[in-house]
Every structure is written in C-alpha cells, then in structure tokens.
Tab-separated table of C-alpha atoms in Angstrom:
chain	number	residue	atom	x	y	z
A	9	UNK	CA	-192.051	-85.390	-73.135
A	10	UNK	CA	-191.177	-81.915	-73.277
A	11	UNK	CA	-187.851	-80.785	-71.450
A	12	UNK	CA	-187.458	-77.193	-71.149
A	13	UNK	CA	-183.205	-75.830	-71.176
A	14	UNK	CA	-183.645	-72.348	-69.397
A	15	UNK	CA	-179.695	-71.000	-68.715
A	16	UNK	CA	-178.902	-70.645	-65.820
A	17	UNK	CA	-175.237	-69.765	-65.984
A	18	UNK	CA	-172.327	-70.044	-68.520
A	19	UNK	CA	-172.024	-73.919	-68.167
A	20	UNK	CA	-175.403	-74.646	-66.599
A	21	UNK	CA	-178.674	-76.166	-67.776
A	22	UNK	CA	-181.690	-76.771	-66.530
A	23	UNK	CA	-183.867	-79.729	-66.192
A	24	UNK	CA	-181.428	-81.407	-68.542
A	25	UNK	CA	-181.557	-84.993	-68.021
A	26	UNK	CA	-181.801	-88.078	-70.099
A	27	UNK	CA	-184.885	-88.320	-72.570
A	28	UNK	CA	-187.057	-91.838	-71.809
A	29	UNK	CA	-186.031	-94.927	-70.353
A	30	UNK	CA	-183.540	-97.538	-70.735
A	31	UNK	CA	-185.035	-100.691	-71.186
A	32	UNK	CA	-184.031	-104.148	-72.323
A	33	UNK	CA	-181.173	-105.659	-70.203
A	34	UNK	CA	-179.754	-101.658	-69.811
A	35	UNK	CA	-183.484	-101.671	-67.033
A	36	UNK	CA	-182.199	-99.658	-64.328
A	37	UNK	CA	-179.937	-97.256	-65.795
A	38	UNK	CA	-180.410	-93.984	-64.672
A	39	UNK	CA	-176.138	-92.527	-65.878
A	40	UNK	CA	-175.591	-88.515	-64.185
A	41	UNK	CA	-179.295	-88.475	-62.803
A	42	UNK	CA	-180.045	-86.099	-61.214
A	43	UNK	CA	-176.579	-83.970	-61.033
A	44	UNK	CA	-176.934	-80.657	-62.724
A	45	UNK	CA	-176.507	-80.847	-65.827
A	46	UNK	CA	-173.292	-78.780	-67.532
A	47	UNK	CA	-171.982	-77.751	-71.428
A	48	UNK	CA	-167.955	-78.101	-71.543
A	49	UNK	CA	-166.528	-74.765	-73.111
A	50	UNK	CA	-162.870	-76.783	-74.179
A	51	UNK	CA	-161.789	-80.481	-75.280
A	52	UNK	CA	-159.884	-80.638	-72.268
A	53	UNK	CA	-162.889	-80.155	-69.993
A	54	UNK	CA	-164.840	-82.361	-71.281
A	55	UNK	CA	-162.380	-85.027	-70.888
A	56	UNK	CA	-161.830	-83.660	-67.737
A	57	UNK	CA	-165.501	-84.287	-66.638
A	58	UNK	CA	-166.257	-87.449	-68.369
A	59	UNK	CA	-163.196	-89.273	-66.752
A	60	UNK	CA	-163.705	-88.315	-63.139
A	61	UNK	CA	-165.361	-89.743	-60.489
A	62	UNK	CA	-168.497	-86.998	-60.176
A	63	UNK	CA	-171.587	-87.721	-61.379
A	64	UNK	CA	-172.546	-85.386	-64.287
A	65	UNK	CA	-175.270	-84.987	-66.951
A	66	UNK	CA	-172.705	-83.500	-69.468
A	67	UNK	CA	-174.548	-81.731	-72.413
A	68	UNK	CA	-173.272	-81.415	-75.838
A	69	UNK	CA	-174.326	-78.189	-78.021
A	70	UNK	CA	-171.991	-78.297	-80.768
A	71	UNK	CA	-169.444	-81.005	-82.332
A	72	UNK	CA	-166.022	-81.176	-80.103
A	73	UNK	CA	-163.286	-81.510	-82.611
A	74	UNK	CA	-160.539	-84.312	-81.598
A	75	UNK	CA	-158.413	-84.839	-84.649
A	76	UNK	CA	-155.201	-84.312	-83.618
A	77	UNK	CA	-151.810	-83.746	-85.710
A	78	UNK	CA	-151.139	-86.020	-88.563
A	79	UNK	CA	-148.825	-88.959	-87.206
A	80	UNK	CA	-146.895	-91.750	-89.817
A	81	UNK	CA	-146.341	-94.475	-88.764
A	82	UNK	CA	-145.466	-98.319	-90.377
A	83	UNK	CA	-148.928	-100.176	-92.876
A	84	UNK	CA	-149.671	-102.830	-94.540
A	85	UNK	CA	-152.241	-102.962	-97.706
A	86	UNK	CA	-154.263	-106.505	-96.427
A	87	UNK	CA	-156.970	-106.194	-99.426
A	88	UNK	CA	-156.050	-105.659	-103.295
A	89	UNK	CA	-159.806	-105.097	-104.579
A	90	UNK	CA	-160.771	-101.903	-106.329
A	91	UNK	CA	-162.010	-99.430	-105.487
A	92	UNK	CA	-160.447	-97.801	-102.374
A	93	UNK	CA	-159.875	-100.243	-99.972
A	94	UNK	CA	-158.502	-99.305	-96.702
A	95	UNK	CA	-155.149	-99.903	-95.624
A	96	UNK	CA	-154.083	-101.650	-91.903
A	97	UNK	CA	-152.084	-99.443	-89.283
A	98	UNK	CA	-150.095	-102.056	-88.081
A	99	UNK	CA	-150.465	-101.958	-84.372
A	100	UNK	CA	-149.195	-104.957	-82.306
A	101	UNK	CA	-147.554	-106.215	-85.665
A	102	UNK	CA	-151.107	-106.877	-86.804
A	103	UNK	CA	-150.062	-107.078	-90.448
A	104	UNK	CA	-146.999	-109.123	-89.489
A	105	UNK	CA	-149.777	-111.732	-87.247
A	106	UNK	CA	-152.311	-111.677	-89.344
A	107	UNK	CA	-151.517	-110.495	-93.066
A	108	UNK	CA	-147.481	-111.097	-93.499
A	109	UNK	CA	-147.658	-111.191	-97.869
A	110	UNK	CA	-149.412	-107.733	-97.953
A	111	UNK	CA	-147.513	-105.063	-98.925
A	112	UNK	CA	-145.871	-102.864	-96.495
A	113	UNK	CA	-146.330	-98.834	-96.649
A	114	UNK	CA	-146.133	-95.984	-94.294
A	115	UNK	CA	-149.223	-95.088	-93.338
A	116	UNK	CA	-150.266	-90.987	-91.798
A	117	UNK	CA	-153.081	-91.245	-89.883
A	118	UNK	CA	-154.682	-88.373	-87.097
A	119	UNK	CA	-153.606	-89.208	-83.684
A	120	UNK	CA	-156.876	-88.417	-82.063
A	121	UNK	CA	-158.036	-91.754	-83.602
A	122	UNK	CA	-156.229	-93.617	-81.301
A	123	UNK	CA	-156.728	-91.752	-78.284
A	124	UNK	CA	-159.883	-92.623	-77.196
A	125	UNK	CA	-162.028	-90.293	-74.566
A	126	UNK	CA	-161.789	-92.359	-71.074
A	127	UNK	CA	-165.554	-92.242	-69.746
A	128	UNK	CA	-166.103	-93.044	-65.632
A	129	UNK	CA	-169.028	-93.892	-63.994
A	130	UNK	CA	-171.853	-92.042	-63.469
A	131	UNK	CA	-172.372	-90.045	-66.090
A	132	UNK	CA	-175.077	-88.978	-68.667
A	133	UNK	CA	-173.336	-87.468	-72.190
A	134	UNK	CA	-176.432	-85.994	-74.044
A	135	UNK	CA	-176.474	-84.081	-77.138
A	136	UNK	CA	-178.894	-80.768	-77.576
A	137	UNK	CA	-180.093	-81.415	-81.274
A	138	UNK	CA	-178.740	-83.049	-84.231
A	139	UNK	CA	-175.538	-81.237	-84.298
A	140	UNK	CA	-173.488	-82.526	-81.740
A	141	UNK	CA	-170.658	-84.655	-80.968
A	142	UNK	CA	-167.286	-85.371	-81.007
A	143	UNK	CA	-164.967	-85.671	-84.058
A	144	UNK	CA	-161.436	-87.435	-84.852
A	145	UNK	CA	-162.064	-89.606	-81.554
A	146	UNK	CA	-164.242	-91.981	-79.831
A	147	UNK	CA	-165.256	-93.243	-75.977
A	148	UNK	CA	-163.691	-95.656	-74.074
A	149	UNK	CA	-165.567	-97.199	-71.027
A	150	UNK	CA	-163.963	-100.185	-69.083
A	151	UNK	CA	-165.239	-101.627	-65.673
A	152	UNK	CA	-167.373	-98.546	-65.338
A	153	UNK	CA	-170.955	-98.886	-64.421
A	154	UNK	CA	-173.841	-96.547	-65.001
A	155	UNK	CA	-173.290	-94.830	-68.027
A	156	UNK	CA	-175.791	-93.165	-70.769
A	157	UNK	CA	-174.453	-92.017	-74.023
A	158	UNK	CA	-177.312	-90.238	-76.340
A	159	UNK	CA	-177.725	-87.631	-78.934
A	160	UNK	CA	-174.685	-87.587	-80.162
A	161	UNK	CA	-172.630	-88.364	-83.581
A	162	UNK	CA	-169.656	-89.749	-83.772
A	163	UNK	CA	-167.252	-89.638	-86.756
A	164	UNK	CA	-164.622	-89.016	-88.695
A	165	UNK	CA	-161.706	-91.338	-87.041
A	166	UNK	CA	-159.679	-92.400	-89.342
A	167	UNK	CA	-161.818	-93.783	-92.235
A	168	UNK	CA	-159.282	-95.141	-94.461
A	169	UNK	CA	-157.215	-96.786	-91.874
A	170	UNK	CA	-157.939	-100.376	-89.993
A	171	UNK	CA	-156.959	-99.441	-86.848
A	172	UNK	CA	-157.199	-96.192	-86.163
A	173	UNK	CA	-160.140	-95.781	-84.161
A	174	UNK	CA	-163.679	-97.302	-82.364
A	175	UNK	CA	-166.338	-95.237	-81.768
A	176	UNK	CA	-167.202	-96.660	-78.826
A	177	UNK	CA	-165.129	-99.312	-76.975
A	178	UNK	CA	-166.653	-100.877	-73.989
A	179	UNK	CA	-164.301	-103.749	-71.628
A	180	UNK	CA	-166.467	-104.665	-68.709
A	181	UNK	CA	-169.038	-102.577	-67.417
A	182	UNK	CA	-172.891	-102.786	-66.903
A	183	UNK	CA	-176.189	-100.825	-66.652
A	184	UNK	CA	-174.623	-98.919	-69.810
A	185	UNK	CA	-177.541	-97.386	-72.600
A	186	UNK	CA	-175.823	-95.754	-75.884
A	187	UNK	CA	-179.231	-94.702	-77.757
A	188	UNK	CA	-180.247	-92.323	-80.461
A	189	UNK	CA	-176.710	-91.729	-82.018
A	190	UNK	CA	-174.867	-91.490	-85.056
A	191	UNK	CA	-172.389	-92.919	-85.905
A	192	UNK	CA	-170.780	-92.896	-89.301
A	193	UNK	CA	-166.695	-92.324	-91.118
A	194	UNK	CA	-164.831	-94.837	-88.494
A	195	UNK	CA	-161.614	-96.702	-89.080
A	196	UNK	CA	-162.285	-99.393	-86.896
A	197	UNK	CA	-165.321	-100.643	-84.852
A	198	UNK	CA	-168.255	-98.447	-84.572
A	199	UNK	CA	-168.914	-100.450	-80.978
A	200	UNK	CA	-166.785	-103.218	-79.217
A	201	UNK	CA	-166.626	-104.620	-76.318
A	202	UNK	CA	-163.388	-106.602	-75.272
A	203	UNK	CA	-162.904	-109.670	-72.594
A	204	UNK	CA	-164.465	-107.810	-69.523
A	205	UNK	CA	-168.008	-109.006	-69.534
A	206	UNK	CA	-170.146	-106.092	-70.721
A	207	UNK	CA	-173.814	-106.771	-68.886
A	208	UNK	CA	-177.160	-105.106	-68.398
A	209	UNK	CA	-176.443	-102.924	-71.498
A	210	UNK	CA	-178.988	-102.127	-74.586
A	211	UNK	CA	-177.807	-100.295	-77.678
A	212	UNK	CA	-180.566	-98.930	-79.180
A	213	UNK	CA	-182.398	-96.103	-81.478
A	214	UNK	CA	-178.712	-95.864	-83.350
A	215	UNK	CA	-178.284	-95.114	-86.863
A	216	UNK	CA	-174.803	-97.061	-88.009
A	217	UNK	CA	-174.180	-95.714	-91.523
A	218	UNK	CA	-171.667	-97.654	-93.439
A	219	UNK	CA	-171.361	-95.087	-96.533
A	220	UNK	CA	-168.035	-94.980	-97.067
A	221	UNK	CA	-164.878	-94.096	-99.431
A	222	UNK	CA	-162.672	-96.460	-98.137
A	223	UNK	CA	-163.992	-100.227	-97.460
A	224	UNK	CA	-162.479	-103.561	-96.136
A	225	UNK	CA	-164.934	-105.120	-99.177
A	226	UNK	CA	-164.142	-102.162	-101.956
A	227	UNK	CA	-167.707	-101.514	-102.302
A	228	UNK	CA	-168.615	-98.547	-100.872
A	229	UNK	CA	-169.416	-100.393	-96.963
A	230	UNK	CA	-168.331	-100.479	-93.273
A	231	UNK	CA	-167.178	-104.211	-92.331
A	232	UNK	CA	-166.509	-103.139	-88.934
A	233	UNK	CA	-169.805	-102.221	-87.414
A	234	UNK	CA	-170.338	-104.013	-84.105
A	235	UNK	CA	-167.970	-106.893	-82.488
A	236	UNK	CA	-169.399	-108.146	-79.056
A	237	UNK	CA	-166.516	-110.866	-77.454
A	238	UNK	CA	-167.024	-110.190	-73.437
A	239	UNK	CA	-167.038	-112.856	-71.274
A	240	UNK	CA	-170.310	-112.966	-70.179
A	241	UNK	CA	-171.382	-109.895	-72.245
A	242	UNK	CA	-175.424	-109.620	-72.122
A	243	UNK	CA	-176.640	-107.279	-74.867
A	244	UNK	CA	-180.392	-105.468	-76.126
A	245	UNK	CA	-179.902	-104.614	-79.473
A	246	UNK	CA	-182.993	-103.134	-80.840
A	247	UNK	CA	-184.506	-100.357	-83.100
A	248	UNK	CA	-181.435	-99.825	-84.770
A	249	UNK	CA	-180.590	-98.660	-88.187
A	250	UNK	CA	-178.015	-100.661	-90.375
A	251	UNK	CA	-177.120	-98.995	-93.525
A	252	UNK	CA	-174.627	-99.780	-96.517
A	253	UNK	CA	-172.526	-102.108	-93.800
A	254	UNK	CA	-171.266	-105.648	-94.952
A	255	UNK	CA	-170.413	-107.172	-91.919
A	256	UNK	CA	-170.349	-107.881	-87.979
A	257	UNK	CA	-173.677	-106.489	-87.658
A	258	UNK	CA	-173.238	-107.564	-85.149
A	259	UNK	CA	-170.678	-109.974	-84.668
A	260	UNK	CA	-170.804	-112.871	-81.658
A	261	UNK	CA	-168.545	-114.302	-79.580
A	262	UNK	CA	-164.923	-116.648	-81.483
A	263	UNK	CA	-163.365	-117.295	-78.024
A	264	UNK	CA	-163.381	-120.487	-76.457
A	265	UNK	CA	-164.801	-120.880	-72.842
A	266	UNK	CA	-166.563	-117.126	-73.191
A	267	UNK	CA	-170.312	-116.519	-73.697
A	268	UNK	CA	-172.445	-113.773	-74.818
A	269	UNK	CA	-176.714	-113.500	-74.846
A	270	UNK	CA	-177.821	-111.016	-76.984
A	271	UNK	CA	-180.846	-109.956	-77.913
A	272	UNK	CA	-181.594	-108.347	-81.133
A	273	UNK	CA	-184.956	-106.759	-82.377
A	274	UNK	CA	-186.783	-104.714	-84.321
A	275	UNK	CA	-183.771	-103.502	-86.127
A	276	UNK	CA	-183.443	-102.315	-89.343
A	277	UNK	CA	-181.338	-103.419	-91.680
A	278	UNK	CA	-180.762	-101.871	-95.418
A	279	UNK	CA	-177.959	-102.616	-98.671
A	280	UNK	CA	-175.995	-105.121	-95.947
A	281	UNK	CA	-173.584	-106.084	-98.782
A	282	UNK	CA	-172.267	-109.182	-97.032
A	283	UNK	CA	-173.332	-110.618	-93.566
A	284	UNK	CA	-175.575	-108.950	-90.548
A	285	UNK	CA	-175.318	-111.479	-87.671
A	286	UNK	CA	-172.287	-113.380	-87.370
A	287	UNK	CA	-172.757	-115.681	-84.268
A	288	UNK	CA	-169.651	-117.481	-83.551
A	289	UNK	CA	-168.386	-119.933	-80.451
A	290	UNK	CA	-169.950	-118.796	-77.609
A	291	UNK	CA	-172.717	-116.778	-79.217
A	292	UNK	CA	-176.350	-117.065	-77.858
A	293	UNK	CA	-178.252	-114.793	-80.525
A	294	UNK	CA	-182.342	-114.382	-80.443
A	295	UNK	CA	-183.107	-112.258	-83.287
A	296	UNK	CA	-186.837	-111.887	-83.897
A	297	UNK	CA	-189.172	-108.889	-85.262
A	298	UNK	CA	-185.626	-107.614	-87.902
A	299	UNK	CA	-186.266	-106.744	-90.999
A	300	UNK	CA	-183.675	-107.144	-93.656
A	301	UNK	CA	-184.019	-104.660	-96.974
A	302	UNK	CA	-181.386	-106.276	-99.659
A	303	UNK	CA	-179.001	-107.941	-97.077
A	304	UNK	CA	-176.501	-111.033	-99.195
A	305	UNK	CA	-176.535	-112.687	-96.215
A	306	UNK	CA	-178.840	-112.206	-92.973
A	307	UNK	CA	-177.120	-114.597	-91.079
A	308	UNK	CA	-174.027	-116.200	-91.294
A	309	UNK	CA	-173.737	-119.933	-90.913
A	310	UNK	CA	-171.599	-119.969	-87.694
A	311	UNK	CA	-170.694	-121.841	-85.084
A	312	UNK	CA	-172.360	-120.140	-82.404
A	313	UNK	CA	-175.721	-120.306	-81.314
A	314	UNK	CA	-178.799	-118.804	-82.631
A	315	UNK	CA	-182.277	-118.938	-83.223
A	316	UNK	CA	-183.988	-116.602	-85.927
A	317	UNK	CA	-187.645	-117.469	-86.527
A	318	UNK	CA	-188.643	-117.204	-90.221
A	319	UNK	CA	-192.061	-119.072	-90.550
A	320	UNK	CA	-194.819	-119.013	-87.957
A	321	UNK	CA	-193.989	-122.455	-86.140
A	322	UNK	CA	-190.779	-121.110	-85.450
A	323	UNK	CA	-192.117	-117.987	-83.763
A	324	UNK	CA	-194.592	-119.974	-81.412
A	325	UNK	CA	-191.750	-122.705	-80.501
A	326	UNK	CA	-190.708	-119.885	-78.225
A	327	UNK	CA	-192.694	-119.840	-76.125
A	328	UNK	CA	-191.851	-123.437	-74.959
A	329	UNK	CA	-188.491	-121.812	-73.464
A	330	UNK	CA	-188.746	-118.047	-73.389
A	331	UNK	CA	-192.634	-117.967	-72.075
A	332	UNK	CA	-193.565	-115.995	-74.672
A	333	UNK	CA	-194.270	-116.190	-78.722
A	334	UNK	CA	-191.255	-114.677	-80.700
A	335	UNK	CA	-191.897	-112.121	-83.308
A	336	UNK	CA	-190.929	-113.574	-87.460
A	337	UNK	CA	-188.545	-111.635	-89.164
A	338	UNK	CA	-189.229	-110.095	-92.826
A	339	UNK	CA	-187.072	-110.033	-95.636
A	340	UNK	CA	-186.937	-108.917	-98.980
A	341	UNK	CA	-184.730	-109.089	-101.240
A	342	UNK	CA	-182.274	-110.879	-99.150
A	343	UNK	CA	-180.773	-114.296	-98.743
A	344	UNK	CA	-181.503	-116.837	-97.281
A	345	UNK	CA	-182.106	-117.906	-93.282
A	346	UNK	CA	-181.411	-121.622	-91.658
A	347	UNK	CA	-181.002	-120.739	-87.709
A	348	UNK	CA	-183.354	-122.277	-85.337
A	349	UNK	CA	-181.053	-123.399	-82.381
A	350	UNK	CA	-183.167	-123.841	-79.439
A	351	UNK	CA	-179.552	-123.509	-76.772
A	352	UNK	CA	-180.302	-119.975	-77.641
A	353	UNK	CA	-183.690	-119.470	-76.414
A	354	UNK	CA	-182.366	-121.715	-73.257
A	355	UNK	CA	-179.671	-119.166	-72.634
A	356	UNK	CA	-181.849	-116.221	-73.382
A	357	UNK	CA	-184.597	-117.337	-70.768
A	358	UNK	CA	-185.146	-114.302	-68.365
A	359	UNK	CA	-187.460	-111.472	-67.529
A	360	UNK	CA	-185.392	-109.235	-70.270
A	361	UNK	CA	-186.444	-110.801	-73.033
A	362	UNK	CA	-190.040	-112.462	-71.763
A	363	UNK	CA	-190.637	-108.413	-71.290
A	364	UNK	CA	-189.629	-107.246	-74.475
A	365	UNK	CA	-192.366	-105.151	-76.378
A	366	UNK	CA	-191.273	-106.451	-80.017
A	367	UNK	CA	-193.715	-105.499	-82.813
A	368	UNK	CA	-194.094	-106.803	-86.451
A	369	UNK	CA	-191.474	-106.782	-88.548
A	370	UNK	CA	-193.696	-105.293	-90.918
A	371	UNK	CA	-193.852	-102.054	-88.900
A	372	UNK	CA	-189.779	-101.656	-88.369
A	373	UNK	CA	-188.787	-100.086	-91.099
A	374	UNK	CA	-191.675	-97.143	-90.942
A	375	UNK	CA	-190.853	-96.804	-87.756
A	376	UNK	CA	-186.661	-97.352	-87.219
A	377	UNK	CA	-186.239	-94.073	-90.132
A	378	UNK	CA	-189.065	-92.006	-88.551
A	379	UNK	CA	-187.489	-92.282	-84.832
A	380	UNK	CA	-183.418	-93.319	-85.008
A	381	UNK	CA	-180.674	-91.360	-84.573
A	382	UNK	CA	-180.214	-87.256	-84.166
A	383	UNK	CA	-182.499	-84.716	-83.349
A	384	UNK	CA	-185.403	-87.181	-81.752
A	385	UNK	CA	-185.351	-86.816	-78.160
A	386	UNK	CA	-183.639	-83.718	-77.384
C-alpha cells in the first residue's frame, strides 16, 4: 500500500494514517482515525498533542530528545556479576525492601526517563521512515482507549539503571495497537502493563533489541523486556523480533487473584541467554508457531498455565479447545519445553484466537527479519 505525503502547510500532512489494520485482540483499533495529520515542531507541542483530549494523527519525522538534566539520587548495587551490571535507583525504597544487603551508592541519571509522556485516547503516533521517534523518555497510557503507536524508535532511557524508566507503560486501557516499532537501550521494561486491565491490545512486528553494555545478568542482554500483569490483560503478541535478551519475554501474571489471556505467536527469539516466556500465577498463555533460535530456556516452569506445543499431537489437540489446530513451535540450539496446560487453552477459547492467521514456525525467521521494525510500513 502506498501513502502519498504532500505538504499542505508547515505542520500538516495529507493522507498520513496508521498503515495496515489492527489484528488480534486489537481488532477495531483506529487511533486518531481520519483526523488531519500534523507534525510537531517542538517537544512541548508533541507532549501537548499526545496528552490532550482531541483525536489526532501525529507524524514524527525526526528524533525528539527528552533526555533532561543530570539528577543525583540514592541507589544500590544489587548485582555483583561482571562485566557491567546495572545499578538500581532507589525508587520507592526498592533497595531497602528488596535488596537490603546491596551496597549503597549515589547514582546520577537523566531526569527525562522518570517523566514519561502521557498519551490520551484517540491518538495515532506514527513515524516517517526509519529515523523518527523519542529518545530519553517513554510513553505512558492510563485508562485510555483507541491508541496506535507505529513505526517509531524509543531509545536511551537510562540504560545503566533499573528503575530508570520504561519505553511504554500501560495501566488500564483498551484498543491499543503497538506495531512496527524499534525499542532499545532501556533501563527498565521495554513494555509494562500495570495492575489495571489492558484489553483488546496487540503488540506486533516490533524489534526488541536487548544488546546493551549494561545488564542485570552481566551478559550484554536486556533482562527487562515485557511484563504483563494487569487484572484481565488480553493481549496478542505476534510477529516480533526478540534479540539479545535474557528474561521476561514476556513475564505474565504474578499477582494472586488476577488473570491474563496472552496469545503469543510467530515471534522470532534469537540469542536469548536466559529465559523467554515466564508464566506466573494467573497467567493463561498460548504460544504457537514461534521460533526459538539459541534460547537457553524458552519457557520457564512457572505456576501459571501455558500451552506451548512441541509436537504435532499437541498441536492437533488444540482443536478440542479453540476450534482449530495450533502451530508447533520450532527450536534450534535451545532448551527443552514442557508446557501443555489445557486450562490455558480453555481460557483462550475466543474468536480472536480461533481466527488468528498463524504461519508455520519454519517461515517465521525470514518473515520477521524482513518485516519487523522501522521503515517497513511508512
């Protein structure tokens, strides 16, 4: 599909809109819809447009720098591995509560990472080309609906420090499509949901590049990737490229009494020197048609419910629960998997999962490498 971007006025762009159609649980998401597209010319204008109550299509053509000023605060050294362990900002007394024996220190970080940009409802945030996005801070969505974030890079949010900031945080919301983005060099989570339900949401075609000088696991791989913990989260995670990570790909659940429904398919996991999928209490996860290429532990043996078919018999068994056969996952130089909880299938028995177009895992590597990330759709 070809979109013509003709200049109408200094800030107005004709026919700019999110490219493609939201699928999976985010089906029906339209973002800013037919609002006239415009490009902000300052950080202040971008913040204002994203946070107001007006339906908008916001087109970025360059990187917006929100690094902020150097700020000193108390911190600690929770990991003693080598080389280059992350340090932790003592946010909400985290060091005292969770790492009381860690050596205390003073940390100097960039203030922008702790002040994410608020995103309101009915917004499309769309990057042009492969060099548009935000550096130094992330995006925060709370109780919103109808938001599309597409083709932008989010980077350089205090990568040395845990609690230095998330790339995208969502605490309650629905009809959210996070598509074709590139996220790297983040101190905390690439994407995190809070305790509020995040429903009708799809995370697709993104590159999660975990290569970093600093790491909680001291192996050059980002540990804090995705954490999905909302009470009632309903999320499709499809066609993403996870590269050089070491954990939380995603972490699902963890709070007693909360439940999540997560459909994970056709993702390409490469050089995960730790674990990928982590189903904890309350989690209901169906992972099918994914390709795990050099992944130490593809699925942690958590207490959550996960169905991750590794044989044709397990794939066929899906028919009795979701109305179609699943796709077998593929593994190359990766750990073994034993996750066949049919209660996860029972929880994911809905039209979104039934109607998903899931390709064979053998096709995933080539497809994702050619189609995920920036500059593909716009």
